[in-house]
Each structure stands twice: as structure tokens, then as C-alpha cells.
Amino acid sequence: MAQNNVDNIQDHATLFHQNEYQELFQAKKEFEGGHSPEEVARIAEWTKTWEYREKNFARTALTVNPAKACQPLGAILAAVGFEGTLPFVHGSQGCVAYFRTHFTRHFKEPFSAVSSSMTEDAAVFGGLNNMIDGLANSYNLYKPKMIALCTTCMAEVIGDDLGAFIKTSKEKGSVPEDFPVPFAHTPSFVGSHITGYDNMMKGILLNLTEGKKQATTNGKINFIPGFETYIGNLREVKRLASLMGVNYTLLADNSDYLDSPNDGEFRMYQGGTSLEDAADSINAEATVAFQAYSTTKTREYIEKEWKQTTSVSRPVGIRGTDEFLMKLSELTGQPIPKELEDERGRAVDALTDSQAWLHGKRVALYGDPDLVIGLVQFLLEVGAEPVHIVVTNSNDVFEQELQAILDTSPFGSTAKIWGGKDLWHMRSLLFTEPVDLLIGNSYGKYLWRDTHTPFVRIGYPIFDRHHLHRYATFGYQGAINLLNWIVNTLLDELDRNTIVSAKTDISYDLIR
Amino acid sequence: MTPPEDTLETTTVDKKALIKGVLEVYPDKAKKKREKHLNVYEEGKSDCGVKSNIKSVPGSMTTRGCAYAGSKGVVWGPIKDMIHISHGPVGCGYYSWSGRRNYYIGTTGIDTFGTMQFTSDFQERDIVFGGDKKLAKLITELEELFPLNRGISIQSECPIGLIGDDIEAVAKKATKETGKTVVPVRCEGFRGVSQSLGHHIANDSIRDWVFPQADKKKKELGVEGTPYDVAIIGDYNIGGDAWSSRILLEEIGLRVVAQWSGDGTLNEMMLTPTVKLNLVHCYRSMNYISRHMEETYGIPWLEYNFFGPTKIAESLREIATKFDETIQQKAEEVIAKYQAQCDAVTEKYRPRLEGKTVALMVGGLRPRHVVPAFYDLGMKLIGTGYEFGHNDDYKRTTHYIENGTLIYDDVSAFEFEQFVKELKPDLIASGIKEKYVFQKMALPFRQMHSWDYSGPYHGYDGFAIFARDMDLALNSPTWSLIGTPWKK
């Protein structure tokens, strides 16, 4: 019997390795109709070849293991950064169950959002009644200060008109006339989750700032994080701005929502940027976004409609943080304090201490465009060489920007940007042109298993490691975090590869 | 954080008053709808007194998913040697990628494909011009890059049914060209009221696209029948559940020919019409195909419950009655063999869990099936409900619960939170979307869909893990850290 020791109960991780289960697996094969082990091994080897790689890269219709999600996921992440805001997704209800599950698995926090639960009849007649009822119900049950509306592809395909529907719903008394219901059309067959973030952010700002333009500025700087899943980054940006004495509005601040204290009470709405501050953002001195490709339309709107200057600054690595602080200083006239100079010095010191282990290391990475740019900035600073860069939700402007960054450094010369490719392409790349390190989200663990490339988890989602999202990758502190994750993964790998007694452990060094 | 003494004494009247109070917040139209889904079980009644399998109230924050989730996520996804295409935009496949812990043995990407995501990643042009050509091309690319796949299923996402694509025609043509099983599944997310219709649609697609081929190929499948052949139906092998069940069935002398669908293969599905008995664990998601096999092939089916030693023994005995005395004899031997293991588990854990109360809210079979496992540990159920149950589930539930149990069908986040605040269960057993809501309220919680990344929970081996996990949740030392000492 497998559970023969009640003080050491075996779960799936060990239970099935016992003989009785191994025999069961073997016997089950009789019915499975599987291929011979030789054939499986032959095909497995073939998938590692250049020949397979060429076939793999020739596909045009099939996507396998993409590193992108769809628009409404980004939209609702933007929404929960605002005070008392309930995301409302108009369309079929399963999508919302998926979004909530996805965020909850990553953040290990509650994530509240509602659906208008459209079914076949709504597919025929449109979803107006679902919205009328849905707004009334969610308003009464969850008592939000704002409901931020976006769409699933069902509502988009049948062509529901959100603006008109909201107007009708208000006329029918679902929510008060002056209750804010910003909206964004977020079709999942256009762009990705970062597009949805952009659309929702623009929709919310458009709604809240209407008629709020003053003759003078409020002296503040707006920050827009973009599809940011590192709560530590939001807190780091706030800390840096405070140290600089900069008055800011974070559009929007979902850090408390996605990392709330456990004090024995559940609050559906936690923190967030107040609707008043958000409304007043139209009067700020300038807007700084920390991501470009999840804020493109929002920045265009701000420039055009608010007549406000916008810029993109990614405070990743030493130079990225330098640029951000200098930008803040330039915008506000505030000097960069000695405290931050010291922090910078400590981070540079740490980078120098570890650089020998990073120099010339070949790196493959994938993720959202802005995440990848930040990581490349950092890798080039420490003398690592980005080699394979896969960005499923890529675009031409991004690829030009990234190429220009790679061109600034001799360490960038071996890099190739693979726009629109997926993680099955990455698998071929890793087999045919191996690297020393892979950086990506949790799904990279399958590549780690198949190719044995040492793997650092940076990105979204991270489901299989705890608490990484609580750390910062921004700022000088964030540079130390990135360094810590990367260099210590390489050192762990070195230990793993030199751990056999009397064989490889000559290099199992105590001091590294 | 312990409940007040009188929690268990909360009367039916009190609970009805609680329901009434919770409903007050709804607008009238929604209140009328929701009041039919909430009730208190009264002993002797034939069901739980609630309506079910009805559209969710818009804006209520239902926990329900969609037909695609029921088909791709639940029924089809675990068939490991087939490739399941998430046909449509990228999101559905992305969110359901590796989400359900359907364990399997195989070389992923070569002869098995369970933890991969295959999608047609629809763009605007596919919506405008239709996706059939892309789908056909995609299938030829699959064949080239994954030659050891045994078949393909096309899992429709919402747009497919709205733009009028003919995936059946594509599937037929692809079957002809590849000689493999290609199954079109019309599980668009807007169909029906929950994932439940997706289960049904998926079952029907097996009936219509797999079994006809199985009937033709019967002799080629290469397995001679025996009088002891059975299939496990409706076990998705979460954390290895089907394996810790299979081992018991094999120990009593039965031959498990197929697992539906955890760690299952196309060949196993095709072999199933030859079995003597279908053993159904998740009735909700696979009763349809069981009934079909009964009508068409004359195969009887039997529901069983492998949660907790009481039900396991009962089920083994009942299964054995369908076979001869040798099986019945072996069933007794197996029950006796595991007695010491079960006793050790209950001796250790029952004193730590005795009298603790549980509120359940899950899908499928678990809102009733896991109840006896809690009873085996001395725990009490104070409320239960289904995400997407039907009336037959609520009827079956009456055999499992006590008078005065609170029943909530398709419970909204608001209702669940209010019920829990009022009834103060010691443990909530529900899903990932609920987990952190209640943990923030300082309430112990276990996920009952994914076994909270543990498991298996089925069978005797699983019960030990179940007991360990309930204990570690309830008796976690971190609960005592909540709240500052200077404000207590």
C-alpha cells in the first residue's frame, strides 16, 4: 500500500513513483494505442533539428503556445487601479471567469469583475437587455463608485454599441445619470491584452476628465504604468517620486487592490487612484508612461485632447532609471537627491560584483514588448548577450525601437528579434542555437524541461513561483532584484552541473 | 476565529431569514430570479428546493464559465494524444492553458499534447472573411509538425458560430485527407447558461464523430474483450485522481479499458463500446455519453463515489455486485486490506477536525460527492451548491446532506460572502476565484477544483492526502497572526 505511513503522506509528487503505480502506468499502455518508444524518441530528436526548425518557422495558420492574451484582460487590469471601480465585461460570461482566474492565480489575491452573461438570445437580438439588467444589478450589489465597461469578442462580432447601450441603461434607471460608466471596445481578435489596457485607460480618462480642463496646471506629473504586473514597481515609482519631492498622479494605482493586507476583512475595493485625482489629471504638467506599446492610443489622446506633453520612460536597469529620474527632474525642476545617488552607487556596485558571471552569457527572452525592452536594456548593461527575442504581440515600431537599442551595444550584435512568433518557435531556436539562460513567464518551464536551458521567471503570468510580483524590477532596487534572480540562477545551475561526487565536484566551489 | 457555539443550531427558519435578507439588496427583477436558487434543505423532500441550470443574472458576479470551458477545458482537453485547437481569438486557449491539472503520462509535444496551447489566433480579417481556410491550412501544419497526433478536435470559440463558418465541412475534408479522427465541436461560449452545455455538446461530438469510426474499426483496435472490462467515465485525473481510482478497480479484479478523459487516449474512447460496465464518477459532465452507450450498445452504467473510506467501500461493494463472486470476494479483501491505512488517517486527523463546519461550492459532482469524506473526518456540512448543476444533481444531493443545510445554486459573489459572514463556517471549499476573498476574511480555504495543487483525493490513497490537506488548511499557524496584538 502506498500510504503506509500516516506521518509521511505521499501526494502526487511522490505517490505515483511507487512500484504499484508504475506498474499501473505500464499496464495501461495496452489500451492506449500509443506509438512505440523508439518512434517517439525518433520524432523527439527530429524536433530538435534545423530541418524541423525550418518547417516550424514556415507555418502561417497555426499558433502554438503564444505569449499573449486578449484585450479585455488588459482592460480590467487598468480598471481596478481606480478607486471603487468594478470592471464590467459585456458579452459571454465565461471570459470573465477566465480573467478572474488568471489574475487570481498570478497575484494570489481576489479579483472582482462582472459579466453581462450574454447567451444565444443576445446573439440574435443584441445584448442591450443584458446590459440594462447587468448595470442595475452590479450597481446595487457591489456599490461601486465607477463601472468600467469593456467587451468580449461575442459582443464585438454582433456589433453591440456600448455608448448607445449605456445611454439607454441610464435612461432606464440602471445607474444614476451622473454615475461614471467609461467604456472601451476591446475585441479579442485585434491586438492583445496590452491593446485592451490602452483602450480602457483611454476610455476611463476620457470619461472622467470631460469638462475638467482648467486654465492653469495643477503642478503634478501623471504616471501611467501600462500592463504592469509587478506590484513592487508601482510602489517603487511612488517611492522614487516621493524622494524627489514630485507631486504625481498614478493612472492608475492597482497596487493595494492586487496586494492587500490580510487583516481579517475582505474589501472588494482597495485603494486605487481617486476619481477626483484621475479627473484632474487633465490639468497635469506632463504625463510619463512606463510602457509605450500599452499606452499608444492613451498618449495620443492626451497629447491631442489635453494638449499635454507625454513621454515614455522605462526605469529598468541603471541607465533606464537614470533617464527616468532626470526626466522627472527636468519636468519639475526638483534635484535628484543624494539618497538616490547612493542607491545608484550600491546597485552599480552589485552589478560590478556579479558581472564576471554574466559577461558574454547568451540569453533568450520573450514577453510583452515593453518588458522585453526593459530586460534588454538591463542585459546589455551587464554584458550579457540577448540572442533570441520572441515577442508574440509585436509590431513594426517596437521592433525598430528594440533594434536601435541593440545597435547601441556590442553585446546586442548577435540578437535577433522574432516578432509574432510563439514559444514553439522558441523551442526550435533553443534546440538549434542553444543559449545559457532563458527569461520568460511560467510557461517557459516547458522549454526548461525540454531544452534544459536555465530559466528565470520574469513576466506575466507567473503561476508556479510565489511572490515574485511583489518585487520591483524598476529603479536601482529593481536592478538589484533582476541581478539577483539572474546571477543566482546561473550559479545554481553551475552547482547542479558540478554536484556529482568524485566526478564533477572538482568545480563544486564554495566561493563564487 | 472559531464560530460561536450555536452555529450548528442555526435553524431552518433562521437560514430562510438569512436568504431573505441577502436578497433584499437585489433590484426586483433580479430578486425574483435569484430567490428560486436559494433555499434550505428539508429532510424528506425529493430535491433541494432550488431551481437550477438557468441563465445567470447579468452583473451578479457568477462563478460560471462557458460551453467552451466545458468542452475544451473539461471533456476534450485531457484526451492526451489528440490535438485540441482553440479555434477563434487567442484568449480562450490562453486562459485555459495548463489550468486544470489533468495529469498524464507522455512526451509532451511529441506523442501527447495536454499542456500545450494550439490556436488559430483569429485576427480581424478572419472574422470578416471567415476562418475555414485558415483552419484547413492549420490542420495540414499540425500534421506536418506533430505527426504522432492521433486526431484533432476543433473547439469553437464564440465568433465561429456568429460568423457562419462551416467547421464540419473542414473536419470531414481533413478526415479524408489525413485518415485521422477530426472532430468539430460547436462549443461556442455563448451557447447555454454555463459550462454544462459544453459537456453535453462535447459528449455528443464523441457520439457523432468518434463512435461511428470505432464501430467500423472495432477489429483493428487490437484488444480482446473480457467479462471484467470497465471504463472510468467522468474522472479528469486532477492531481492523478483517476490513477488512485483505477488501482482499486484493478485490485478487485476488473480490467479498466478506458479513462474518460483524464490521461485518456482516442484509442481508449474507441474501445469503450466493448466494455461490460461504465463506471461514472462525474455524472454531470458525462451522463450523456453513458446513456448513449446504454441505449446503443446495451452497456449499463453505475455512479460511484471514491471520496472517503465510507463511500469507497460502499462503491466497491456495489460495483462488485455487477460481477461474479470472485470480484465480490476481492472487493471485500481490498476493503479489508486498506482498513488499517484508513484507520491510521482518521485516528490522526479526526481529533484535529472533529466538529468543524464546511461550506462547499463547486461544480460537477463535488458539491455532494466530497461530503462523506468530510463526514469521515468528523466534519459537518452547513451549506452546499453547484456552479452549473441541474435538477438531477440536486435530487442526488439529498442522499448526502442533512436537514437544514443551506443550498445555493449559481451563487453570486455577493450572496456567498453574506452567507459565509453569517454562518461562519470553519472551512470553505470552493474555487480559485473565491479562495482569497475568504482567506482575507481569515477563513481557512481549500480549492475543490484543482485540489489546491495537491491530490489525488480519490481512492484510499487520495483520502490520506485529503485529510492531511484539510488539517493543514484549518490548523495553519498563520491564522493566529491575523490582527495586530495591540488592537486585539
Short mmCIF file of N, CA and C in Angstrom, two decimals, chain A residues 53-159:
data_model
loop_
_atom_site.label_atom_id
_atom_site.label_comp_id
_atom_site.label_asym_id
_atom_site.label_seq_id
_atom_site.Cartn_x
_atom_site.Cartn_y
_atom_site.Cartn_z
N ARG A 53 13.13 23.01 -37.51
CA ARG A 53 13.02 24.45 -37.28
C ARG A 53 12.50 25.16 -38.52
N GLU A 54 12.99 24.76 -39.68
CA GLU A 54 12.54 25.42 -40.90
C GLU A 54 11.07 25.17 -41.17
N LYS A 55 10.65 23.94 -40.97
CA LYS A 55 9.22 23.64 -41.12
C LYS A 55 8.39 24.43 -40.11
N ASN A 56 8.91 24.49 -38.90
CA ASN A 56 8.21 25.17 -37.81
C ASN A 56 8.03 26.66 -38.14
N PHE A 57 9.08 27.27 -38.69
CA PHE A 57 9.00 28.70 -39.00
C PHE A 57 8.24 28.96 -40.30
N ALA A 58 7.94 27.90 -41.04
CA ALA A 58 7.20 28.10 -42.29
C ALA A 58 5.69 28.14 -42.08
N ARG A 59 5.24 27.78 -40.87
CA ARG A 59 3.79 27.75 -40.67
C ARG A 59 3.20 29.16 -40.70
N THR A 60 1.98 29.26 -41.20
CA THR A 60 1.34 30.58 -41.32
C THR A 60 -0.03 30.63 -40.63
N ALA A 61 -0.66 29.47 -40.46
CA ALA A 61 -2.02 29.48 -39.89
C ALA A 61 -2.04 29.09 -38.42
N LEU A 62 -1.10 28.26 -38.03
CA LEU A 62 -1.11 27.66 -36.70
C LEU A 62 -0.28 28.47 -35.70
N THR A 63 -0.84 28.68 -34.52
CA THR A 63 -0.10 29.28 -33.41
C THR A 63 -0.03 28.24 -32.29
N VAL A 64 1.17 28.02 -31.76
CA VAL A 64 1.35 27.03 -30.69
C VAL A 64 2.02 27.71 -29.50
N ASN A 65 1.38 27.68 -28.36
CA ASN A 65 1.94 28.27 -27.15
C ASN A 65 2.31 29.75 -27.32
N PRO A 66 1.33 30.58 -27.63
CA PRO A 66 1.61 32.01 -27.80
C PRO A 66 1.90 32.70 -26.47
N ALA A 67 2.69 33.76 -26.53
CA ALA A 67 2.94 34.56 -25.32
C ALA A 67 2.11 35.83 -25.40
N LYS A 68 0.82 35.68 -25.49
CA LYS A 68 -0.07 36.85 -25.44
C LYS A 68 -1.47 36.41 -25.06
N ALA A 69 -2.22 37.33 -24.43
CA ALA A 69 -3.62 37.09 -24.10
C ALA A 69 -4.46 38.06 -24.93
N CYS A 70 -5.74 38.18 -24.57
CA CYS A 70 -6.61 39.05 -25.40
C CYS A 70 -6.97 40.34 -24.66
N GLN A 71 -7.57 41.25 -25.40
CA GLN A 71 -7.77 42.64 -24.93
C GLN A 71 -8.46 42.82 -23.57
N PRO A 72 -9.61 42.19 -23.33
CA PRO A 72 -10.30 42.53 -22.08
C PRO A 72 -9.49 42.24 -20.81
N LEU A 73 -8.56 41.31 -20.88
CA LEU A 73 -7.72 41.04 -19.69
C LEU A 73 -6.98 42.32 -19.30
N GLY A 74 -6.39 42.97 -20.29
CA GLY A 74 -5.68 44.22 -20.01
C GLY A 74 -6.63 45.32 -19.57
N ALA A 75 -7.82 45.32 -20.17
CA ALA A 75 -8.80 46.37 -19.85
C ALA A 75 -9.18 46.33 -18.38
N ILE A 76 -9.42 45.15 -17.86
CA ILE A 76 -9.88 45.09 -16.46
C ILE A 76 -8.73 45.31 -15.48
N LEU A 77 -7.50 45.06 -15.92
CA LEU A 77 -6.36 45.38 -15.06
C LEU A 77 -6.24 46.91 -14.91
N ALA A 78 -6.48 47.61 -16.01
CA ALA A 78 -6.47 49.08 -15.95
C ALA A 78 -7.58 49.57 -15.02
N ALA A 79 -8.76 48.96 -15.13
CA ALA A 79 -9.93 49.44 -14.39
C ALA A 79 -9.74 49.37 -12.88
N VAL A 80 -9.14 48.28 -12.40
CA VAL A 80 -9.07 48.12 -10.94
C VAL A 80 -8.02 49.01 -10.28
N GLY A 81 -7.35 49.83 -11.07
CA GLY A 81 -6.45 50.80 -10.47
C GLY A 81 -7.17 52.04 -9.98
N PHE A 82 -8.44 52.17 -10.33
CA PHE A 82 -9.20 53.35 -9.92
C PHE A 82 -10.08 53.02 -8.71
N GLU A 83 -10.17 54.00 -7.86
CA GLU A 83 -10.93 53.86 -6.61
C GLU A 83 -12.35 53.31 -6.86
N GLY A 84 -12.71 52.30 -6.12
CA GLY A 84 -14.09 51.81 -6.12
C GLY A 84 -14.61 51.36 -7.46
N THR A 85 -13.73 50.89 -8.32
CA THR A 85 -14.16 50.59 -9.69
C THR A 85 -14.40 49.11 -9.92
N LEU A 86 -15.57 48.83 -10.49
CA LEU A 86 -15.94 47.46 -10.82
C LEU A 86 -15.81 47.27 -12.34
N PRO A 87 -14.95 46.35 -12.77
CA PRO A 87 -14.89 46.06 -14.20
C PRO A 87 -16.13 45.27 -14.62
N PHE A 88 -16.68 45.64 -15.75
CA PHE A 88 -17.91 45.01 -16.27
C PHE A 88 -17.60 44.62 -17.71
N VAL A 89 -17.65 43.33 -17.98
CA VAL A 89 -17.30 42.88 -19.32
C VAL A 89 -18.58 42.45 -20.03
N HIS A 90 -18.88 43.15 -21.12
CA HIS A 90 -20.12 42.91 -21.85
C HIS A 90 -19.90 41.81 -22.88
N GLY A 91 -20.65 40.72 -22.74
CA GLY A 91 -20.51 39.61 -23.67
C GLY A 91 -20.77 38.29 -22.97
N SER A 92 -20.18 37.22 -23.48
CA SER A 92 -20.39 35.91 -22.84
C SER A 92 -19.69 35.89 -21.49
N GLN A 93 -20.23 35.07 -20.57
CA GLN A 93 -19.75 35.17 -19.19
C GLN A 93 -18.47 34.38 -18.91
N GLY A 94 -18.19 33.37 -19.75
CA GLY A 94 -17.03 32.53 -19.47
C GLY A 94 -15.72 33.30 -19.46
N CYS A 95 -15.66 34.33 -20.31
CA CYS A 95 -14.45 35.14 -20.40
C CYS A 95 -14.08 35.71 -19.04
N VAL A 96 -15.08 36.25 -18.34
CA VAL A 96 -14.80 36.90 -17.05
C VAL A 96 -14.30 35.87 -16.03
N ALA A 97 -14.88 34.67 -16.09
CA ALA A 97 -14.38 33.61 -15.20
C ALA A 97 -12.91 33.34 -15.49
N TYR A 98 -12.56 33.33 -16.76
CA TYR A 98 -11.15 33.12 -17.12
C TYR A 98 -10.26 34.26 -16.66
N PHE A 99 -10.69 35.51 -16.88
CA PHE A 99 -9.83 36.65 -16.49
C PHE A 99 -9.60 36.64 -14.98
N ARG A 100 -10.68 36.45 -14.25
CA ARG A 100 -10.56 36.49 -12.78
C ARG A 100 -9.63 35.37 -12.30
N THR A 101 -9.81 34.20 -12.90
CA THR A 101 -8.96 33.07 -12.54
C THR A 101 -7.49 33.37 -12.84
N HIS A 102 -7.24 33.95 -14.01
CA HIS A 102 -5.87 34.21 -14.43
C HIS A 102 -5.17 35.18 -13.47
N PHE A 103 -5.83 36.28 -13.20
CA PHE A 103 -5.22 37.26 -12.29
C PHE A 103 -5.07 36.69 -10.88
N THR A 104 -6.09 35.93 -10.45
CA THR A 104 -6.04 35.39 -9.10
C THR A 104 -4.90 34.39 -8.95
N ARG A 105 -4.68 33.59 -9.99
CA ARG A 105 -3.58 32.63 -9.91
C ARG A 105 -2.23 33.32 -9.87
N HIS A 106 -2.12 34.45 -10.55
CA HIS A 106 -0.85 35.17 -10.57
C HIS A 106 -0.62 35.95 -9.28
N PHE A 107 -1.61 36.75 -8.90
CA PHE A 107 -1.42 37.65 -7.76
C PHE A 107 -1.73 36.98 -6.42
N LYS A 108 -2.45 35.88 -6.45
CA LYS A 108 -2.96 35.26 -5.22
C LYS A 108 -3.74 36.28 -4.40
N GLU A 109 -4.62 36.95 -5.09
CA GLU A 109 -5.48 37.98 -4.50
C GLU A 109 -6.88 37.82 -5.11
N PRO A 110 -7.90 38.31 -4.41
CA PRO A 110 -9.23 38.31 -5.03
C PRO A 110 -9.23 39.23 -6.25
N PHE A 111 -10.01 38.92 -7.24
CA PHE A 111 -10.18 39.84 -8.37
C PHE A 111 -11.66 39.83 -8.74
N SER A 112 -12.30 40.96 -8.58
CA SER A 112 -13.75 41.04 -8.77
C SER A 112 -14.08 41.70 -10.10
N ALA A 113 -14.91 41.05 -10.87
CA ALA A 113 -15.38 41.62 -12.14
C ALA A 113 -16.68 40.93 -12.49
N VAL A 114 -17.54 41.64 -13.22
CA VAL A 114 -18.83 41.04 -13.58
C VAL A 114 -18.96 40.95 -15.09
N SER A 115 -19.94 40.12 -15.48
CA SER A 115 -20.22 39.91 -16.89
C SER A 115 -21.69 40.23 -17.14
N SER A 116 -22.01 40.54 -18.38
CA SER A 116 -23.43 40.72 -18.69
C SER A 116 -24.07 39.40 -19.10
N SER A 117 -23.28 38.31 -19.05
CA SER A 117 -23.82 36.95 -19.24
C SER A 117 -24.71 36.82 -20.47
N MET A 118 -24.19 37.18 -21.61
CA MET A 118 -24.98 37.07 -22.85
C MET A 118 -25.01 35.61 -23.33
N THR A 119 -26.18 35.19 -23.83
CA THR A 119 -26.33 33.83 -24.36
C THR A 119 -26.94 33.90 -25.77
N GLU A 120 -27.48 32.76 -26.23
CA GLU A 120 -27.95 32.70 -27.63
C GLU A 120 -28.92 33.82 -28.00
N ASP A 121 -29.86 34.11 -27.11
CA ASP A 121 -30.86 35.12 -27.48
C ASP A 121 -30.19 36.49 -27.67
N ALA A 122 -29.19 36.78 -26.86
CA ALA A 122 -28.48 38.04 -27.02
C ALA A 122 -27.69 38.03 -28.33
N ALA A 123 -27.24 36.84 -28.76
CA ALA A 123 -26.52 36.75 -30.02
C ALA A 123 -27.43 37.14 -31.17
N VAL A 124 -28.71 36.87 -31.02
CA VAL A 124 -29.67 37.19 -32.08
C VAL A 124 -30.17 38.63 -31.96
N PHE A 125 -30.53 39.00 -30.73
CA PHE A 125 -31.20 40.29 -30.56
C PHE A 125 -30.27 41.40 -30.05
N GLY A 126 -29.04 41.08 -29.75
CA GLY A 126 -28.15 42.07 -29.17
C GLY A 126 -28.21 42.01 -27.66
N GLY A 127 -27.22 42.61 -27.03
CA GLY A 127 -27.08 42.45 -25.58
C GLY A 127 -27.60 43.62 -24.76
N LEU A 128 -28.47 44.44 -25.34
CA LEU A 128 -28.92 45.64 -24.61
C LEU A 128 -29.58 45.29 -23.27
N ASN A 129 -30.50 44.31 -23.30
CA ASN A 129 -31.18 43.97 -22.04
C ASN A 129 -30.21 43.43 -21.01
N ASN A 130 -29.22 42.68 -21.47
CA ASN A 130 -28.22 42.17 -20.53
C ASN A 130 -27.48 43.32 -19.88
N MET A 131 -27.21 44.38 -20.66
CA MET A 131 -26.50 45.50 -20.05
C MET A 131 -27.39 46.28 -19.09
N ILE A 132 -28.62 46.48 -19.49
CA ILE A 132 -29.56 47.22 -18.62
C ILE A 132 -29.66 46.51 -17.26
N ASP A 133 -29.89 45.21 -17.30
CA ASP A 133 -30.00 44.44 -16.05
C ASP A 133 -28.66 44.35 -15.33
N GLY A 134 -27.63 44.11 -16.11
CA GLY A 134 -26.31 43.90 -15.52
C GLY A 134 -25.82 45.13 -14.77
N LEU A 135 -26.02 46.30 -15.36
CA LEU A 135 -25.59 47.53 -14.68
C LEU A 135 -26.40 47.75 -13.40
N ALA A 136 -27.70 47.52 -13.50
CA ALA A 136 -28.55 47.71 -12.31
C ALA A 136 -28.15 46.74 -11.20
N ASN A 137 -27.94 45.50 -11.56
CA ASN A 137 -27.60 44.50 -10.53
C ASN A 137 -26.24 44.76 -9.91
N SER A 138 -25.25 45.01 -10.74
CA SER A 138 -23.90 45.18 -10.18
C SER A 138 -23.82 46.47 -9.35
N TYR A 139 -24.53 47.49 -9.80
CA TYR A 139 -24.55 48.75 -9.05
C TYR A 139 -25.14 48.54 -7.66
N ASN A 140 -26.23 47.80 -7.60
CA ASN A 140 -26.89 47.58 -6.31
C ASN A 140 -26.15 46.60 -5.40
N LEU A 141 -25.57 45.55 -6.01
CA LEU A 141 -24.92 44.53 -5.19
C LEU A 141 -23.56 44.97 -4.70
N TYR A 142 -22.79 45.57 -5.59
CA TYR A 142 -21.37 45.78 -5.28
C TYR A 142 -21.02 47.25 -5.01
N LYS A 143 -22.01 48.11 -5.12
CA LYS A 143 -21.89 49.52 -4.74
C LYS A 143 -20.56 50.16 -5.17
N PRO A 144 -20.27 50.10 -6.46
CA PRO A 144 -19.03 50.72 -6.94
C PRO A 144 -19.18 52.25 -7.06
N LYS A 145 -18.04 52.93 -7.18
CA LYS A 145 -18.07 54.37 -7.47
C LYS A 145 -18.00 54.60 -8.97
N MET A 146 -17.54 53.55 -9.67
CA MET A 146 -17.46 53.65 -11.13
C MET A 146 -17.55 52.23 -11.68
N ILE A 147 -18.19 52.09 -12.83
CA ILE A 147 -18.20 50.80 -13.52
C ILE A 147 -17.48 51.01 -14.85
N ALA A 148 -16.43 50.23 -15.07
CA ALA A 148 -15.64 50.37 -16.30
C ALA A 148 -16.00 49.22 -17.24
N LEU A 149 -16.53 49.58 -18.39
CA LEU A 149 -17.09 48.59 -19.31
C LEU A 149 -16.14 48.26 -20.45
N CYS A 150 -16.00 46.98 -20.73
CA CYS A 150 -15.31 46.59 -21.95
C CYS A 150 -16.06 45.40 -22.54
N THR A 151 -15.54 44.82 -23.60
CA THR A 151 -16.33 43.83 -24.34
C THR A 151 -15.57 42.52 -24.55
N THR A 152 -16.32 41.46 -24.75
CA THR A 152 -15.75 40.20 -25.24
C THR A 152 -15.94 40.19 -26.76
N CYS A 153 -15.34 39.19 -27.41
CA CYS A 153 -15.43 39.16 -28.88
C CYS A 153 -16.85 38.88 -29.34
N MET A 154 -17.65 38.22 -28.50
CA MET A 154 -19.04 37.96 -28.89
C MET A 154 -19.78 39.28 -29.15
N ALA A 155 -19.68 40.19 -28.17
CA ALA A 155 -20.36 41.48 -28.30
C ALA A 155 -19.81 42.26 -29.49
N GLU A 156 -18.51 42.11 -29.75
CA GLU A 156 -17.90 42.83 -30.87
C GLU A 156 -18.36 42.28 -32.21
N VAL A 157 -18.46 40.94 -32.30
CA VAL A 157 -18.87 40.35 -33.58
C VAL A 157 -20.31 40.73 -33.92
N ILE A 158 -21.18 40.75 -32.90
CA ILE A 158 -22.57 41.11 -33.20
C ILE A 158 -22.76 42.62 -33.26
N GLY A 159 -21.72 43.37 -32.89
CA GLY A 159 -21.74 44.81 -33.12
C GLY A 159 -22.50 45.63 -32.09
#
